[in-house]
Protein backbone atom coordinates (compact mmCIF):
# COMPACT_ATOMS: atom_id res chain seq x y z
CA UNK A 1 122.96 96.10 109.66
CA UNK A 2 126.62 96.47 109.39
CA UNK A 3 127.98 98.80 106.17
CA UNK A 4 128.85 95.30 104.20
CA UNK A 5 125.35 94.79 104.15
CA UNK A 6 123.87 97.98 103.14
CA UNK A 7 122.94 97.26 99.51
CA UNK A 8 125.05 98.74 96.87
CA UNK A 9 123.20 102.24 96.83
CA UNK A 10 125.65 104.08 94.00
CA UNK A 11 124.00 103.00 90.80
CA UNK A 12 120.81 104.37 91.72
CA UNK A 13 122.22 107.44 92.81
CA UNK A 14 124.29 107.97 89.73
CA UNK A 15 120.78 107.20 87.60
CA UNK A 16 118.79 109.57 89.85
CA UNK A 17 121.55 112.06 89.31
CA UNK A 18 121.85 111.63 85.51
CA UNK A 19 118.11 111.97 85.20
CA UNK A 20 117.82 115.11 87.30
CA UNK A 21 120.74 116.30 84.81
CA UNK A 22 123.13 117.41 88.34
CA UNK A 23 126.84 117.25 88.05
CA UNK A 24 128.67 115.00 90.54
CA UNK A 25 130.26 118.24 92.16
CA UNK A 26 126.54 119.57 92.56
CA UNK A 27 125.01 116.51 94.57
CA UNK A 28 128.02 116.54 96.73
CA UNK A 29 127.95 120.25 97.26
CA UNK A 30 124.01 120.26 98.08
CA UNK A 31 125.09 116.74 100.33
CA UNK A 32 127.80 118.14 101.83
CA UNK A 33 130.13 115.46 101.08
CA UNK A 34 133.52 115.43 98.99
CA UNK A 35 133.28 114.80 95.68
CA UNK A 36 135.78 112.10 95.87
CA UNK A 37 133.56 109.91 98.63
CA UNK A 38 130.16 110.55 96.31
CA UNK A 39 132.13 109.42 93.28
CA UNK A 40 133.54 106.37 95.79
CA UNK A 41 129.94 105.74 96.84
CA UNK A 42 128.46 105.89 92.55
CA UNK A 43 130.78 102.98 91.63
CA UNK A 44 130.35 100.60 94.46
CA UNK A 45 134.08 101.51 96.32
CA UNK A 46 132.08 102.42 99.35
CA UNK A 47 128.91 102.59 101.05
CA UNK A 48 127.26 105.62 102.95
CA UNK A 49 126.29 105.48 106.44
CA UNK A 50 122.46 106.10 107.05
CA UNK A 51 122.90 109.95 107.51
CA UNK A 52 125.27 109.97 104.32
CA UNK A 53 122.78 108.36 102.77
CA UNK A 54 119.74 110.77 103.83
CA UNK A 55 121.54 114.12 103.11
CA UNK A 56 122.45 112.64 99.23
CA UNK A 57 118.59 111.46 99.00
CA UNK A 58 117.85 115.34 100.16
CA UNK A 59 119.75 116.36 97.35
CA UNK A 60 118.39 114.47 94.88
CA UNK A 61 114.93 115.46 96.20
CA UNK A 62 113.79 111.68 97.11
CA UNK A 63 114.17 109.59 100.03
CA UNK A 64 116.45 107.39 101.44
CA UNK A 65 114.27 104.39 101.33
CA UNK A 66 113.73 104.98 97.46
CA UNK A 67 117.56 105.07 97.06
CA UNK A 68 117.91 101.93 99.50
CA UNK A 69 115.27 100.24 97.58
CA UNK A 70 116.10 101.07 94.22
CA UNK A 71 119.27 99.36 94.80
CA UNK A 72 117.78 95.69 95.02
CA UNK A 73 115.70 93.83 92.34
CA UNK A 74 112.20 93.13 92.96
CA UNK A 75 111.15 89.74 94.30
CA UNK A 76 108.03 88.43 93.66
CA UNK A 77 107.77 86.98 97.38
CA UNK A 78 110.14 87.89 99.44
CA UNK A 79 109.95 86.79 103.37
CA UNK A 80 111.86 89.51 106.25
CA UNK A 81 113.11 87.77 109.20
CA UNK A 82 112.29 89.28 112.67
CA UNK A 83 115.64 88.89 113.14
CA UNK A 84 116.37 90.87 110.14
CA UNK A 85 119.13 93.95 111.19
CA UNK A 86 118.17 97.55 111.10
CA UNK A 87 119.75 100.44 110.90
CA UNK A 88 120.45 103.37 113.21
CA UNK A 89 118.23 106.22 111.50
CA UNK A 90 119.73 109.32 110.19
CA UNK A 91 118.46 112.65 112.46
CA UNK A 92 117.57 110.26 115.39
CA UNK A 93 119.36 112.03 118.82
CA UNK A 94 119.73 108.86 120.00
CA UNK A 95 119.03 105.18 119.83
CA UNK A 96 116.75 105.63 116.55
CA UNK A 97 116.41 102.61 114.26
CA UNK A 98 114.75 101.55 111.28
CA UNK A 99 114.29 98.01 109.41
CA UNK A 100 112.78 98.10 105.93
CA UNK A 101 109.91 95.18 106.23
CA UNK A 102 110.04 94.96 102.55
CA UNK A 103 113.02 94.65 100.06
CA UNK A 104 113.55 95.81 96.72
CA UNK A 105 112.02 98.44 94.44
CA UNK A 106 108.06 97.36 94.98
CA UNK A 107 105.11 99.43 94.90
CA UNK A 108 104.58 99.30 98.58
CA UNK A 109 106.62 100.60 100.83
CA UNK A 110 106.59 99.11 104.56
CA UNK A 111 108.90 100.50 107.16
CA UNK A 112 109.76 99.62 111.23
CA UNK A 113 111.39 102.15 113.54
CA UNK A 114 111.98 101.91 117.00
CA UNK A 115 113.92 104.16 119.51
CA UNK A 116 114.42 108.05 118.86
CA UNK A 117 112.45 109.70 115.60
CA UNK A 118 113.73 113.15 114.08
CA UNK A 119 110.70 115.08 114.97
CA UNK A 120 112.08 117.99 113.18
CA UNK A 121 112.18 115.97 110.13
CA UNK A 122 109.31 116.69 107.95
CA UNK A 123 107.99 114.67 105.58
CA UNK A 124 105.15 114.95 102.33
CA UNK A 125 105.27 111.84 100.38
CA UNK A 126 103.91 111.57 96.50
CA UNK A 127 101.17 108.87 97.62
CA UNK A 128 99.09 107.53 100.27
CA UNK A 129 100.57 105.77 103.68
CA UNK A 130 99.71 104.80 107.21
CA UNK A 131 101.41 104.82 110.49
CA UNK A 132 100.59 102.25 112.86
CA UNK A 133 101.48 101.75 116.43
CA UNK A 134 102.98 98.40 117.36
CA UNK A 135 104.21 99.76 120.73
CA UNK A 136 103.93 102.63 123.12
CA UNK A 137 102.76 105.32 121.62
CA UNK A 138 103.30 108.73 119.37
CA UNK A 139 102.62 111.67 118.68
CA UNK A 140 101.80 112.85 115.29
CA UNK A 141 101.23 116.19 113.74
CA UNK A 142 99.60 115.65 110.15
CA UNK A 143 98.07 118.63 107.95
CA UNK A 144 98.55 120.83 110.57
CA UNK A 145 96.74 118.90 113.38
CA UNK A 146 98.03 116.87 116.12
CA UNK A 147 97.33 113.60 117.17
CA UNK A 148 97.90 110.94 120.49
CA UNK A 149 98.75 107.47 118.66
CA UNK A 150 98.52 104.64 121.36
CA UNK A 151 99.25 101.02 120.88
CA UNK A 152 97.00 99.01 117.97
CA UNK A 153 95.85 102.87 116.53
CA UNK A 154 96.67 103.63 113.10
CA UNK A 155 97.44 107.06 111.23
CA UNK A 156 96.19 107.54 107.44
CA UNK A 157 97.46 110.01 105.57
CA UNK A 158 96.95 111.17 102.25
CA UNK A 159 99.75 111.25 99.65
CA UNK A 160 101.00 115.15 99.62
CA UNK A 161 100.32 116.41 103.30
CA UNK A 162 103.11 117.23 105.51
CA UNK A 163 103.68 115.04 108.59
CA UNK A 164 106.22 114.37 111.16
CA UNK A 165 105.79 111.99 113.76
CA UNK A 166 107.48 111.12 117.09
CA UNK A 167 107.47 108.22 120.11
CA UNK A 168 106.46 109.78 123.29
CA UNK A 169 107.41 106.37 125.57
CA UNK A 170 110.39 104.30 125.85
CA UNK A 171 109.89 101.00 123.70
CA UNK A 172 107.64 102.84 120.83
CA UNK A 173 107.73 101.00 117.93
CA UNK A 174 105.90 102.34 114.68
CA UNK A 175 104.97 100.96 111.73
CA UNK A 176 104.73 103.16 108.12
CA UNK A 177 103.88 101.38 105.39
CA UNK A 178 102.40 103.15 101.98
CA UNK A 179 102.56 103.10 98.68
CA UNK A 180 106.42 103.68 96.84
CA UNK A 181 107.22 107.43 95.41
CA UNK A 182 107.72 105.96 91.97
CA UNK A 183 104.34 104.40 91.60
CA UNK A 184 102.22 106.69 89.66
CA UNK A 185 98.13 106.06 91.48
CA UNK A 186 95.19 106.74 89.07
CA UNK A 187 92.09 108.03 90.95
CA UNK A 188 89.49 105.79 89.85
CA UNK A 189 86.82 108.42 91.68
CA UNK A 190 87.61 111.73 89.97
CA UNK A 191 86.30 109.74 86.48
């Protein structure tokens, strides 16, 4: 995915700024980006690269799929080519990518990476997701245990738990799909 078709991200990060009540000068600060290129990026003059992208979502304490998602409309079907580009993933030491598998602010979520993870990325998400091997396999570490993924296994894990994950072959591909941040899930079994 080249940078003219990134979505334009800069409304929803001037909305998740306003609503979190943090000056321009603040985000960029806790971003570490100029003030001029955040205020560039707010009113559509430019578009962040993926690791831009990921340090603003850090400091507006979401993610960068939630900004990258919040910047398209829902569709009520929507169909994602294989051939669809991806992007090279922030943190990734090398040939990281990821394609979103679904567009738009929806309630799900659904994610494909391939390459190098950031294992040293951590991650605790408000709801419920799974990870699911395509290819290869991984390694994940999930509520403080560690697990072996191999091809056709799949990961739950609860919304709120920390997790990281990582391939541990060439070709891995992984699959996370889970329900969005902003969807608030009633638990029907607590009454």
């Amino acid at each position: 995915m080249s940078e003219a078709d990134t979505p334009l991200v800069g409304p929803g990060i001037r909305r998740r700024r306003r609503a979190l009540e943090l000056t321009l000068a603040e985000v960029a600060r806790r971003a570490g980006l100029s003030v001029p290129f955040l205020s560039q990026i707010e009113n559509g003059r430019s578009r962040p690269s993926m690791g831009s992208l990921q340090r603003i979502a850090d400091a507006l304490d979401t993610t960068a799929v939630q900004l990258l998602s919040a910047a398209e409309a829902p569709r009520p079907v929507d169909v994602v080519r294989g051939t669809s580009a991806s992007v090279r993933e922030a943190g990734a030491d090398g040939d990281g990518r990821m394609r979103p598998l679904v567009r738009g602010h929806q309630r799900l979520h659904a994610l494909e990476f391939s390459g190098d993870h950031d294992w040293g990325r951590e991650f605790r998400h408000r709801n419920d997701e799974i990870l699911y091997v395509a290819d290869g396999s991984a390694e994940v570490e999930a509520d403080g245990g560690f697990y072996r993924l191999e091809r056709g296994d799949t990961l739950y894990c609860a919304g709120g738990l920390a997790h990281r994950w990582r391939p541990i072959e060439p070709g891995t591909r992984v699959l996370v799909v889970g329900i969005a941040d902003h969807v608030q899930v009633m638990d029907e079994q607590g009454g």
